[in-house]
N, CA and C of each residue as an Amber inpcrd file, in Angstrom:
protein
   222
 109.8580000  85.5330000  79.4240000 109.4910000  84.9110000  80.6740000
 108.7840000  85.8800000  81.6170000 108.0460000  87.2360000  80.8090000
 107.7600000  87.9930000  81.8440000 108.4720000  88.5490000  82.9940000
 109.2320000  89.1620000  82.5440000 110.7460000  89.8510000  83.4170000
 110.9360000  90.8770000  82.6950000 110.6950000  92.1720000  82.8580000
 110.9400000  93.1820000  82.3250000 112.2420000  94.1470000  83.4410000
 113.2500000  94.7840000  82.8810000 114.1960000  95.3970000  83.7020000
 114.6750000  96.9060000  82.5690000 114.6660000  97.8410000  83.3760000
 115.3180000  98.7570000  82.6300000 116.6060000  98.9480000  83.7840000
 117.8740000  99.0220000  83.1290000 118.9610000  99.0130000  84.0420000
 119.6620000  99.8980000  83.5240000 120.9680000 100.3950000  84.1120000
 122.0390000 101.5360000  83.6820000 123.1810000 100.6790000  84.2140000
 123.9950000  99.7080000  82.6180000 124.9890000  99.6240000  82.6320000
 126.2550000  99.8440000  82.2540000 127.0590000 100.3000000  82.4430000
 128.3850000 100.4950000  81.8480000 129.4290000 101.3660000  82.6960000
 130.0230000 102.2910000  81.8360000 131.0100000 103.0150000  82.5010000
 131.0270000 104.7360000  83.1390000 131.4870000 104.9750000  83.8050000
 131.8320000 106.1050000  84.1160000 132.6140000 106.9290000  84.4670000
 133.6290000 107.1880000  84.0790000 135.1810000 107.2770000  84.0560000
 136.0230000 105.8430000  84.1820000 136.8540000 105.2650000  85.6080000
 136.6740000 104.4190000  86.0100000 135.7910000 103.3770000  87.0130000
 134.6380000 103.7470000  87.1090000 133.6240000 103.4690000  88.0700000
 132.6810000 102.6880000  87.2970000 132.5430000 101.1360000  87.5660000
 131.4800000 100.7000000  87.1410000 130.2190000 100.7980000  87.1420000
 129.3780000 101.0770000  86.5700000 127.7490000 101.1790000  86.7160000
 126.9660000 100.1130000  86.1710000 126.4320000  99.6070000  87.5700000
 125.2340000  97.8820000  87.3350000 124.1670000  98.5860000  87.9800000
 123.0700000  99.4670000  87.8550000 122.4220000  99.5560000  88.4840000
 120.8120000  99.2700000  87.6370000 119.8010000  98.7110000  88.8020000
 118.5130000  98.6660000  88.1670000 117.3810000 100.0610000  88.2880000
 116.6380000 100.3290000  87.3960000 116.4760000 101.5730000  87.0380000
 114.6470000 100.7250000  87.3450000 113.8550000 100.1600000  87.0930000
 112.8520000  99.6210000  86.7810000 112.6000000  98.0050000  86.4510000
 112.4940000  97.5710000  87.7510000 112.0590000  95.8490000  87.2610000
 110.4510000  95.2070000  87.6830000 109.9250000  94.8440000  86.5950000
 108.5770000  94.3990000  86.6720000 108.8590000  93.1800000  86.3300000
 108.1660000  92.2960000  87.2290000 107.4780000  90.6940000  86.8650000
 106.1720000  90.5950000  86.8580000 105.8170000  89.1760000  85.9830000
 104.1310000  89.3030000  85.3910000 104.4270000  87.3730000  86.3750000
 103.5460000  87.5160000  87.2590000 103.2390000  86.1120000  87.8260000
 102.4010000  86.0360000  87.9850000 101.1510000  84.9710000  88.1740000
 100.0730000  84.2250000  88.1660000  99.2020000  85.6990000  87.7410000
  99.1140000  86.3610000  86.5850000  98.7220000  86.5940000  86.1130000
  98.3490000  88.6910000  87.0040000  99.4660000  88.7290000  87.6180000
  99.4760000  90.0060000  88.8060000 100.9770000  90.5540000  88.0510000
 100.3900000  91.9980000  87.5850000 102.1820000  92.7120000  87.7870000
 102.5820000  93.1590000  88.9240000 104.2600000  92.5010000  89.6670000
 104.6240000  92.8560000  90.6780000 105.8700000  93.6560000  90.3110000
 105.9460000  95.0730000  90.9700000 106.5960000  96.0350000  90.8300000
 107.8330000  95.6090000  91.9450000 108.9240000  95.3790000  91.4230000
 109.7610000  94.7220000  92.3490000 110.9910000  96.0330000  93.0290000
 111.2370000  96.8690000  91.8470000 111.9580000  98.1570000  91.9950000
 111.3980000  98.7070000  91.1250000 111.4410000 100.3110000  91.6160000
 111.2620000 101.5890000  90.8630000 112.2250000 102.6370000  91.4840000
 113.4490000 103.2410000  90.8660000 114.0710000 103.9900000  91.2950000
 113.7470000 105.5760000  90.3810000 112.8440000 105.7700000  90.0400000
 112.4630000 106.5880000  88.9780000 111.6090000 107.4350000  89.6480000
 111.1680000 108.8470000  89.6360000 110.1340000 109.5950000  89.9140000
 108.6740000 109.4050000  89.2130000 108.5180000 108.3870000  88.4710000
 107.5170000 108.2210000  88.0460000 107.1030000 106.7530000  88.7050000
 105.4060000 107.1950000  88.9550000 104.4000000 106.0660000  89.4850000
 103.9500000 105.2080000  88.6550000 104.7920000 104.1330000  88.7090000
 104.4060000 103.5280000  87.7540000 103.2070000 102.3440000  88.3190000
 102.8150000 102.2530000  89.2020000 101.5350000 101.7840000  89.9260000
 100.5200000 102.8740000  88.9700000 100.2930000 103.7900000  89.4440000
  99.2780000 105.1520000  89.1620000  99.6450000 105.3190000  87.9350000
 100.4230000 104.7930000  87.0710000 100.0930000 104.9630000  85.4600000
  99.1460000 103.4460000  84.9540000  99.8100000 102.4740000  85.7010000
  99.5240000 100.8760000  85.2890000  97.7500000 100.9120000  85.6170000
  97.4100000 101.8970000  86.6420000  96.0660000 101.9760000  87.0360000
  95.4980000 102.5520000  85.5910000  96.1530000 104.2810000  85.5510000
  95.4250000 105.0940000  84.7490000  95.2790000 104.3120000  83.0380000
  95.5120000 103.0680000  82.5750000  96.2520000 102.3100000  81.3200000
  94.8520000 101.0470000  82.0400000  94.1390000 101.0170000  82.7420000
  93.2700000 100.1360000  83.0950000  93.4300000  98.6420000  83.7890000
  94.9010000  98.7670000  84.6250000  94.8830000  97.6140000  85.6480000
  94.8000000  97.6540000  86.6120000  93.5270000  96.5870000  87.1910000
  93.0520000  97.2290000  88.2520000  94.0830000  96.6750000  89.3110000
  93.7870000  97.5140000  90.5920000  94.6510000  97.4150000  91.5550000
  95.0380000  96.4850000  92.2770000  93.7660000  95.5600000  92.5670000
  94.3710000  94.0180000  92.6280000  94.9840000  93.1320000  92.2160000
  95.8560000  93.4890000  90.6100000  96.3790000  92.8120000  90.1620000
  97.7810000  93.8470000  89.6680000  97.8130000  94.3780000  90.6920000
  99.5230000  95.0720000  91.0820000  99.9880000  94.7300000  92.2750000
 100.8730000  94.5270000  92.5060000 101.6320000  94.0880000  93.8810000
 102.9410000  94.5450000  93.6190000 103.0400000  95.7970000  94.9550000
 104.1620000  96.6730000  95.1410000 105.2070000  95.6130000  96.4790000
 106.1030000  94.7910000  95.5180000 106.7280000  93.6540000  95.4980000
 108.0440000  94.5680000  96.7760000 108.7280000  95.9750000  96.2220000
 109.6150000  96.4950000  96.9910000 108.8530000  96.2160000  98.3840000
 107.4600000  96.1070000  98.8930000 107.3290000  96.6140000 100.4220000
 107.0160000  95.0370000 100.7160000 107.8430000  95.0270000 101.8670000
 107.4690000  93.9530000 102.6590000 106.0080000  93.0960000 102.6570000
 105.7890000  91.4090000 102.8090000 104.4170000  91.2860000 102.8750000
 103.7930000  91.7870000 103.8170000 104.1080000  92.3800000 104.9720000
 103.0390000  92.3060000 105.8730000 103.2320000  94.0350000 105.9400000
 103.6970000  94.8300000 104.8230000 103.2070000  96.2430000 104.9170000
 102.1210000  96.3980000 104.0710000 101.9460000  95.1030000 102.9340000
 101.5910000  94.9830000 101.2630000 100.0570000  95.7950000 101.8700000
  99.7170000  94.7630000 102.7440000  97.9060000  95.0310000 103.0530000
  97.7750000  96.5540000 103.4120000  98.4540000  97.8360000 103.5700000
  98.2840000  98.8220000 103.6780000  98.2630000  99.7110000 102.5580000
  98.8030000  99.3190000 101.0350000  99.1440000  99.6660000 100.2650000
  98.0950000 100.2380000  99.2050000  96.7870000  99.3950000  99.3140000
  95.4060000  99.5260000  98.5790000  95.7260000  98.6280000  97.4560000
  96.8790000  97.6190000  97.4980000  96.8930000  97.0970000  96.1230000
  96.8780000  95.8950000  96.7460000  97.3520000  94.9870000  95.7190000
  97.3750000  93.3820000  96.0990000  98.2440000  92.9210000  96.9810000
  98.4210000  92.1620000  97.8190000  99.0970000  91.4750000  99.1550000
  99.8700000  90.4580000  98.5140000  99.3640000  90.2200000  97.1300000
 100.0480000  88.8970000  96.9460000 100.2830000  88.3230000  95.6940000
């Protein structure tokens, strides 16, 4: 369904671990980067791999920061 997630689940002594590590969605035909908790750009790789920037949308920032971003608003 176009839902990609890399997550870290399980245990850690007694401490549960649910956390999301990387979630991408593919909608009307735009990848929107919804989380990235990772040191890697994964915008600036998705570019350097040949997608252009209008059809990324950095989904974590608010819409009305999106238009500052150089990528897609939407």
């Amino acid at each position: 369904h176009d839902h990609y997630q890399i997550m870290a689940v399980g245990w850690e002594g007694d401490q549960r671990v649910y956390f999301t590590i990387l979630h991408l969605d593919i909608q009307n035909g735009k990848i929107r980067i919804q989380e990235n908790n990772t040191d890697f750009d994964i915008a600036e790789k998705l570019e350097s791999l040949g997608v252009p920037k209008l059809d990324i949308v950095l989904a974590f920032h608010a819409p009305s920061m999106r238009q500052f971003s150089g990528y897609a608003v939407a």
